[in-house]
Short mmCIF file of C-alpha atoms in Angstrom, two decimals:
data_model
loop_
_atom_site.label_atom_id
_atom_site.label_comp_id
_atom_site.label_asym_id
_atom_site.label_seq_id
_atom_site.Cartn_x
_atom_site.Cartn_y
_atom_site.Cartn_z
CA MET A 1 -28.40 11.07 -23.56
CA SER A 2 -30.08 9.58 -20.51
CA ILE A 3 -29.78 9.08 -16.77
CA GLY A 4 -30.20 5.86 -14.81
CA LEU A 5 -33.69 4.70 -13.88
CA GLU A 6 -33.00 4.84 -10.15
CA ASN A 7 -31.49 8.35 -10.34
CA GLY A 8 -34.33 9.51 -12.59
CA LEU A 9 -37.08 8.28 -10.28
CA GLY A 10 -35.32 9.72 -7.23
CA LEU A 11 -35.00 13.13 -8.89
CA LEU A 12 -38.63 13.06 -10.04
CA PHE A 13 -39.80 12.31 -6.49
CA PHE A 14 -37.70 15.19 -5.10
CA LEU A 15 -38.94 17.59 -7.79
CA ALA A 16 -42.56 16.59 -7.25
CA PHE A 17 -42.17 17.27 -3.53
CA GLY A 18 -40.63 20.67 -4.37
CA LEU A 19 -43.53 21.46 -6.70
CA ILE A 20 -46.09 20.66 -4.00
CA TYR A 21 -44.16 22.66 -1.39
CA ALA A 22 -43.83 25.73 -3.67
CA ALA A 23 -47.50 25.61 -4.67
CA TRP A 24 -48.62 25.17 -1.04
CA PHE A 25 -46.82 28.39 -0.02
CA LYS A 26 -47.96 30.19 -3.20
CA ARG A 27 -44.44 30.54 -4.66
CA PHE A 28 -45.90 30.07 -8.13
CA ARG A 29 -42.86 31.08 -10.19
CA ALA A 30 -40.75 28.57 -8.26
CA ALA A 31 -43.50 25.99 -8.89
CA TYR A 32 -43.17 26.59 -12.64
CA GLY A 33 -39.41 26.11 -12.26
CA PHE A 34 -40.05 22.70 -10.70
CA ILE A 35 -42.44 21.84 -13.55
CA TRP A 36 -39.71 22.64 -16.10
CA LEU A 37 -37.17 20.51 -14.19
CA ILE A 38 -39.66 17.62 -13.98
CA PHE A 39 -40.03 17.59 -17.77
CA LEU A 40 -36.24 17.83 -18.22
CA VAL A 41 -35.72 14.79 -15.98
CA ALA A 42 -38.63 12.98 -17.68
CA GLY A 43 -36.86 13.42 -21.03
CA LEU A 44 -33.52 12.28 -19.60
CA ALA A 45 -35.07 9.19 -18.00
CA ALA A 46 -37.43 8.35 -20.91
CA ARG A 47 -35.08 5.89 -22.64
CA GLU A 48 -34.40 3.90 -19.46
CA VAL A 49 -38.09 3.87 -18.50
CA ALA A 50 -39.11 2.72 -21.98
CA LYS A 51 -36.42 0.02 -21.91
CA ALA A 52 -37.64 -1.24 -18.53
CA ALA A 53 -41.22 -1.30 -19.85
CA GLY A 54 -40.17 -3.27 -22.95
CA TRP A 55 -40.80 -0.39 -25.41
CA PRO A 56 -37.33 0.69 -26.55
CA LEU A 57 -37.10 4.22 -27.96
CA SER A 58 -35.17 5.04 -31.13
CA HIS A 59 -35.20 8.77 -30.30
CA ASP A 60 -32.98 10.40 -27.69
CA LEU A 61 -35.54 12.44 -25.75
CA GLY A 62 -32.86 13.35 -23.21
CA ALA A 63 -30.90 15.21 -25.88
CA THR A 64 -34.12 16.88 -27.03
CA ALA A 65 -34.99 18.01 -23.49
CA LEU A 66 -31.47 19.39 -23.03
CA ALA A 67 -31.57 21.16 -26.42
CA TRP A 68 -34.78 22.97 -25.47
CA LEU A 69 -33.70 23.72 -21.89
CA PRO A 70 -32.15 27.18 -22.62
CA TRP A 71 -35.28 28.37 -24.46
CA ASN A 72 -37.49 27.05 -21.69
CA LEU A 73 -35.47 28.94 -19.08
CA LEU A 74 -35.67 32.15 -21.12
CA LEU A 75 -39.43 31.75 -21.48
CA LEU A 76 -39.77 31.00 -17.77
CA SER A 77 -37.88 34.19 -16.88
CA TRP A 78 -40.61 36.32 -18.52
CA LEU A 79 -43.59 34.13 -17.75
CA PRO A 80 -46.36 36.13 -16.04
CA MET A 81 -47.03 35.20 -12.44
CA ALA A 82 -50.04 32.86 -12.42
CA ARG A 83 -51.73 30.68 -9.83
CA LEU A 84 -51.83 26.91 -9.98
CA PRO A 85 -53.91 25.58 -11.68
CA SER A 86 -54.61 28.12 -14.43
CA LEU A 87 -54.65 28.55 -18.19
CA VAL A 88 -50.96 29.49 -17.98
CA THR A 89 -50.22 26.18 -16.24
CA ALA A 90 -52.14 24.27 -18.89
CA ALA A 91 -50.28 26.11 -21.68
CA VAL A 92 -46.90 25.43 -20.02
CA VAL A 93 -47.58 21.72 -19.54
CA PHE A 94 -48.91 21.45 -23.12
CA LEU A 95 -45.79 23.14 -24.50
CA LEU A 96 -43.41 20.94 -22.53
CA THR A 97 -45.33 17.79 -23.48
CA LEU A 98 -45.18 18.88 -27.12
CA GLU A 99 -41.40 19.25 -26.88
CA LEU A 100 -41.06 15.64 -25.73
CA VAL A 101 -43.77 14.02 -27.87
CA LEU A 102 -43.29 15.71 -31.26
CA PRO A 103 -39.80 14.26 -31.82
CA LEU A 104 -41.36 10.80 -31.96
CA TRP A 105 -42.97 11.79 -35.31
CA PHE A 106 -39.80 13.30 -36.78
CA GLU A 107 -36.46 11.98 -37.87
CA PRO A 108 -33.78 12.30 -35.16
CA GLY A 109 -32.09 15.70 -35.34
CA VAL A 110 -35.06 17.63 -36.75
CA TRP A 111 -36.42 18.88 -33.40
CA ASP A 112 -33.12 20.11 -31.98
CA GLY A 113 -33.92 23.45 -30.33
CA ALA A 114 -30.82 25.59 -29.88
CA ALA A 115 -28.60 22.87 -31.32
CA GLY A 116 -30.46 23.21 -34.62
CA ILE A 117 -29.65 26.93 -34.71
CA ASN A 118 -25.99 26.12 -34.20
CA THR A 119 -26.12 23.85 -37.24
CA LEU A 120 -27.77 26.55 -39.36
CA LEU A 121 -25.18 29.11 -38.28
CA GLN A 122 -22.39 26.76 -39.29
CA ARG A 123 -23.95 26.50 -42.75
CA TRP A 124 -24.61 30.22 -43.25
CA VAL A 125 -21.43 31.75 -41.81
CA PRO A 126 -18.35 31.80 -44.09
CA GLU A 127 -15.93 29.03 -43.24
CA ARG A 128 -13.15 31.39 -42.08
CA PHE A 129 -15.49 32.79 -39.41
CA ALA A 130 -16.96 29.44 -38.32
CA SER A 131 -14.52 29.07 -35.42
CA TRP A 132 -15.77 32.38 -33.97
CA ILE A 133 -19.31 31.12 -33.49
CA ILE A 134 -20.31 30.72 -29.86
CA PRO A 135 -22.87 27.94 -29.24
CA VAL A 136 -26.37 29.36 -28.73
CA GLU A 137 -27.24 27.18 -25.71
CA PRO A 138 -24.95 28.86 -23.13
CA LEU A 139 -25.77 32.33 -24.48
CA VAL A 140 -29.53 31.81 -24.11
CA THR A 141 -29.05 30.26 -20.64
CA VAL A 142 -26.98 33.26 -19.52
CA LEU A 143 -29.69 35.59 -20.86
CA ALA A 144 -32.29 33.68 -18.85
CA SER A 145 -30.18 33.97 -15.69
CA ILE A 146 -29.73 37.72 -16.25
CA SER A 147 -33.47 38.11 -16.86
CA PHE A 148 -34.30 36.44 -13.55
CA PHE A 149 -31.70 38.59 -11.80
CA LEU A 150 -33.08 41.82 -13.30
CA ARG A 151 -36.60 40.89 -12.24
CA TRP A 152 -35.32 40.27 -8.74
CA GLN A 153 -33.62 43.69 -8.71
CA MET A 154 -36.80 45.38 -9.90
CA SER A 155 -39.22 43.50 -7.67
CA ASP A 156 -37.02 42.66 -4.65
CA ARG A 157 -38.35 39.09 -4.59
CA SER A 158 -35.97 36.43 -3.31
CA THR A 159 -37.73 33.82 -5.48
CA GLU A 160 -36.37 35.54 -8.60
CA LEU A 161 -32.85 35.38 -7.16
CA ALA A 162 -33.27 31.64 -6.55
CA MET A 163 -34.43 31.21 -10.16
CA SER A 164 -31.39 33.16 -11.38
CA LEU A 165 -29.09 30.88 -9.39
CA MET A 166 -30.97 27.82 -10.71
CA ALA A 167 -30.44 28.96 -14.32
CA THR A 168 -26.74 29.60 -13.57
CA VAL A 169 -26.33 26.08 -12.16
CA LEU A 170 -28.12 24.58 -15.17
CA LEU A 171 -25.64 26.40 -17.41
CA VAL A 172 -23.04 23.89 -16.21
CA GLY A 173 -25.34 21.08 -17.38
CA VAL A 174 -25.70 22.72 -20.79
CA MET A 175 -21.91 22.99 -21.10
CA ARG A 176 -21.13 19.59 -19.52
CA PRO A 177 -23.94 17.09 -20.24
CA SER A 178 -21.95 14.34 -18.51
CA MET A 179 -22.60 16.11 -15.17
CA LEU A 180 -26.32 16.58 -15.84
CA THR A 181 -27.68 14.39 -13.03
CA VAL A 182 -25.67 16.23 -10.36
CA VAL A 183 -26.43 19.61 -11.97
CA VAL A 184 -30.21 19.05 -12.09
CA ALA A 185 -30.18 17.90 -8.45
CA GLY A 186 -28.15 21.00 -7.53
CA ALA A 187 -30.51 23.31 -9.45
CA ALA A 188 -33.53 21.75 -7.74
CA GLY A 189 -31.80 22.14 -4.36
CA VAL A 190 -31.13 25.84 -5.01
CA LEU A 191 -34.76 26.38 -5.98
CA PHE A 192 -35.98 24.45 -2.93
CA LEU A 193 -33.79 26.49 -0.57
CA GLY A 194 -35.06 29.68 -2.23
CA VAL A 195 -38.66 28.68 -1.50
CA ILE A 196 -37.78 27.77 2.10
CA TYR A 197 -36.00 31.10 2.59
CA THR A 198 -38.96 33.02 1.16
CA THR A 199 -41.50 31.22 3.34
CA HIS A 200 -39.29 31.77 6.39
CA ARG A 201 -39.25 35.52 5.67
CA MET A 202 -43.02 35.50 5.22
CA ALA A 203 -43.39 33.84 8.64
CA PHE A 204 -40.79 35.72 10.71
CA VAL A 205 -40.04 39.08 9.03
CA ASP A 206 -42.33 42.11 8.92
CA ALA A 207 -42.87 42.95 5.25
CA LEU A 208 -43.20 46.72 5.80
CA THR A 209 -40.15 47.47 7.97
CA GLY A 210 -37.91 44.47 7.31
CA LEU A 211 -37.58 43.87 11.07
CA PRO A 212 -38.33 40.51 12.73
CA ASN A 213 -42.03 40.30 13.60
CA ARG A 214 -44.04 39.34 16.71
CA ARG A 215 -43.78 35.62 15.93
CA SER A 216 -39.99 35.92 15.76
CA LEU A 217 -40.01 37.77 19.09
CA ASP A 218 -42.08 35.01 20.73
CA LEU A 219 -39.58 32.42 19.47
CA THR A 220 -36.64 34.46 20.83
CA LEU A 221 -38.32 34.93 24.22
CA SER A 222 -38.66 31.16 24.60
CA SER A 223 -34.88 30.83 25.17
CA MET A 224 -33.52 33.86 27.02
CA PRO A 225 -30.17 34.31 28.82
CA ARG A 226 -29.94 34.81 32.57
CA GLN A 227 -29.96 38.61 32.32
CA PHE A 228 -31.92 40.62 29.79
CA ALA A 229 -33.86 43.85 29.39
CA ILE A 230 -36.82 44.72 27.19
CA ALA A 231 -37.76 48.16 25.88
CA MET A 232 -41.14 48.94 24.35
CA LEU A 233 -41.03 51.82 21.84
CA ASP A 234 -44.10 53.65 20.54
CA ILE A 235 -44.29 56.41 17.89
CA ASP A 236 -45.84 59.53 19.38
CA HIS A 237 -49.12 60.82 17.90
CA PHE A 238 -49.04 58.18 15.15
CA LYS A 239 -52.83 58.17 14.72
CA ARG A 240 -52.72 61.92 14.21
CA ILE A 241 -50.04 61.45 11.52
CA ASN A 242 -52.18 58.85 9.74
CA ASP A 243 -55.31 61.00 9.94
CA ARG A 244 -53.55 64.11 8.63
CA PHE A 245 -51.28 62.68 5.92
CA GLY A 246 -52.82 59.27 5.09
CA HIS A 247 -51.79 55.66 5.63
CA ASP A 248 -49.14 55.65 2.88
CA PHE A 249 -47.38 58.46 4.72
CA GLY A 250 -47.79 56.52 7.97
CA ASP A 251 -46.10 53.52 6.36
CA GLN A 252 -43.16 55.75 5.42
CA VAL A 253 -42.92 56.89 9.05
CA LEU A 254 -42.82 53.27 10.24
CA ARG A 255 -40.11 52.37 7.73
CA MET A 256 -37.95 55.37 8.61
CA VAL A 257 -38.29 54.83 12.37
CA ALA A 258 -37.33 51.16 11.88
CA SER A 259 -34.32 52.25 9.82
CA ARG A 260 -33.08 54.66 12.49
CA VAL A 261 -33.69 52.16 15.28
CA ARG A 262 -31.74 49.50 13.38
CA ARG A 263 -28.88 51.95 12.80
CA VAL A 264 -28.24 52.37 16.55
CA GLY A 265 -27.82 48.63 17.12
CA ARG A 266 -26.57 46.84 20.27
CA PHE A 267 -29.95 45.14 20.68
CA LYS A 268 -32.40 43.01 18.74
CA ALA A 269 -35.24 45.08 17.29
CA PHE A 270 -38.70 43.68 16.49
CA ARG A 271 -41.90 45.18 15.16
CA TYR A 272 -44.33 44.40 17.94
CA GLY A 273 -47.47 45.55 16.14
CA GLY A 274 -49.00 48.76 14.81
CA GLU A 275 -46.69 51.67 15.67
CA GLU A 276 -44.99 49.76 18.51
CA PHE A 277 -41.52 48.20 18.46
CA CYS A 278 -39.69 45.97 20.93
CA LEU A 279 -35.97 46.25 21.70
CA LEU A 280 -34.33 43.23 23.30
CA PHE A 281 -31.07 43.60 25.27
CA LEU A 282 -29.41 40.24 25.93
CA GLY A 283 -26.62 39.64 28.44
CA ALA A 284 -25.37 41.45 31.54
CA GLU A 285 -23.31 44.16 29.78
CA ARG A 286 -26.02 45.20 27.34
CA THR A 287 -28.64 45.13 30.10
CA ARG A 288 -26.54 47.56 32.20
CA ASN A 289 -26.24 50.01 29.29
CA ALA A 290 -29.82 49.60 28.06
CA ALA A 291 -31.08 52.96 29.38
CA ASP A 292 -28.28 54.89 27.65
CA VAL A 293 -28.85 53.03 24.38
CA CYS A 294 -32.60 53.73 24.57
CA GLU A 295 -31.79 57.42 24.94
CA GLU A 296 -29.62 57.15 21.80
CA VAL A 297 -32.53 55.57 19.96
CA ARG A 298 -34.90 58.33 21.07
CA ALA A 299 -32.46 61.03 19.91
CA ALA A 300 -31.74 59.24 16.61
CA VAL A 301 -35.45 59.21 15.74
CA GLU A 302 -36.03 62.84 16.74
CA VAL A 303 -33.08 64.42 14.87
CA PRO A 304 -32.93 65.22 12.02
CA PRO A 305 -36.58 65.77 10.94
CA MET A 306 -37.85 63.10 8.55
CA ALA A 307 -38.36 64.14 4.91
CA PHE A 308 -40.84 61.99 3.02
CA ARG A 309 -41.44 61.19 -0.60
CA ALA A 310 -44.14 63.42 -2.11
CA PRO A 311 -47.02 61.61 -3.87
CA ILE A 312 -46.43 63.66 -7.05
CA ARG A 313 -42.68 63.02 -7.15
CA PRO A 314 -41.70 61.23 -10.40
CA ASP A 315 -39.97 57.84 -10.37
CA HIS A 316 -36.93 59.26 -12.19
CA LYS A 317 -34.58 61.81 -10.64
CA PRO A 318 -35.87 65.28 -11.64
CA LEU A 319 -33.51 67.73 -13.36
CA LYS A 320 -35.01 70.65 -11.45
CA LYS A 321 -35.00 69.54 -7.82
CA ASP A 322 -36.41 72.86 -6.49
CA ARG A 323 -39.67 72.16 -8.28
CA TYR A 324 -40.41 69.26 -5.94
CA ARG A 325 -38.51 70.18 -2.80
CA GLU A 326 -41.19 72.29 -1.10
CA LYS A 327 -43.85 69.68 -1.92
CA VAL A 328 -42.05 67.02 0.16
CA PRO A 329 -43.42 67.17 3.71
CA SER A 330 -40.94 67.23 6.60
CA LEU A 331 -41.96 66.05 10.03
CA ASN A 332 -40.47 65.91 13.51
CA VAL A 333 -41.25 62.35 14.57
CA THR A 334 -40.61 61.39 18.18
CA VAL A 335 -40.91 58.18 20.17
CA SER A 336 -41.61 57.24 23.78
CA ILE A 337 -39.76 54.29 25.32
CA GLY A 338 -40.42 52.18 28.41
CA LEU A 339 -37.60 49.96 29.71
CA ALA A 340 -37.60 47.07 32.19
CA ASP A 341 -35.18 44.27 33.07
CA ASN A 342 -35.43 40.91 34.82
CA SER A 343 -33.27 41.85 37.81
CA SER A 344 -35.97 40.49 40.13
CA GLY A 345 -36.06 37.20 38.25
CA GLN A 346 -39.29 37.86 36.32
CA PRO A 347 -40.12 35.85 33.18
CA PRO A 348 -40.16 37.62 29.78
CA ASP A 349 -43.94 38.18 29.82
CA ALA A 350 -43.73 40.02 33.14
CA VAL A 351 -40.80 42.12 31.92
CA ILE A 352 -42.78 43.13 28.79
CA GLU A 353 -45.72 44.09 31.02
CA ALA A 354 -43.41 46.23 33.20
CA ALA A 355 -41.88 47.86 30.10
CA ASP A 356 -45.41 48.61 28.81
CA LYS A 357 -46.30 50.33 32.09
CA ALA A 358 -43.10 52.39 31.86
CA LEU A 359 -44.04 53.29 28.26
CA TYR A 360 -47.46 54.54 29.40
CA SER A 361 -45.71 56.62 32.06
CA ALA A 362 -43.54 58.18 29.32
CA LYS A 363 -46.68 58.96 27.32
CA ARG A 364 -48.42 60.55 30.30
CA GLY A 365 -45.27 62.49 31.17
CA GLY A 366 -45.23 64.40 27.90
CA ARG A 367 -43.89 61.86 25.39
CA ASN A 368 -40.49 61.86 23.63
CA LYS A 369 -38.72 60.41 26.66
CA VAL A 370 -37.34 57.20 28.13
CA VAL A 371 -38.82 55.88 31.38
CA VAL A 372 -37.16 53.00 33.25
CA SER A 373 -39.37 50.66 35.30
CA LYS A 374 -38.67 50.75 39.05
CA LYS A 375 -39.52 47.06 39.53
#
């Protein structure tokens, strides 16, 4: 089993670029995925490369690479996260090299990976049950895909989801070797898009609240419609909350305020920095109703009081809830909001400055209120 020399070299170039890109942005698990794909393609292209070099191979290293692919995916799904380069990287490369080199010292068919287990099962299982045997390769590949998916569910990392999708795509290659070139390219593309998506989130999404960050706001402000309004929102007495309850509690406050702000909608919400958020109203209709919507946001944050997870609360759901209920602090969190629009033709920076001044007026006026700029 092999792929053409031109296709093989093209895939290797694409995979090498993906490996460099993933390593550059410290997506190390994705980088290991690219390493595995590189060795798979190297095995598939080995016969054609050897033929072009004048050293014909008697062994089908492509079939060997495909036979070991399910086990490699399963191992990759539980591989500990490690930086590049590291001892883990060296061990991975050594293992993959061994898989491709060792067959050269054995008779064809001896180093068959999952295919060898299929052969043993056919020998051991009674003949009347032989037709019930499901090939091991797709089963192990499905297990690998599920493992990646479970890790993604537990860790909430989009890289794991991309790896799960990659393993699912490669399952088609395991079942249909004739489509292997297209399948490997598709798997690499899925992994590449996963890395791009993750790096985009790192650049433009606030990790704590899940809202777009200041960089995303700056990008949005660079192309604004004719009419818009900007509201600056600040959590009242946030320093006092941090000092009294600790920074972990403060992080919970930020997340819950962001959640309630997002729930109101009808604007674009951004985390501006610290305990401050920015609400962007785009278009004439939303600009006209901005003050009423800001009042909805203020009320949504204030009521009901926020109940927070107690530090001693167990990870599992307790059978006796009353034991923990009174240990969970409840807090009335309020926000102050300053609102300004560009009715006088001001640029976004000037509107933000006006909204900031209105916010300070709300703070000086007793907090927990919305103040609209007169400019």
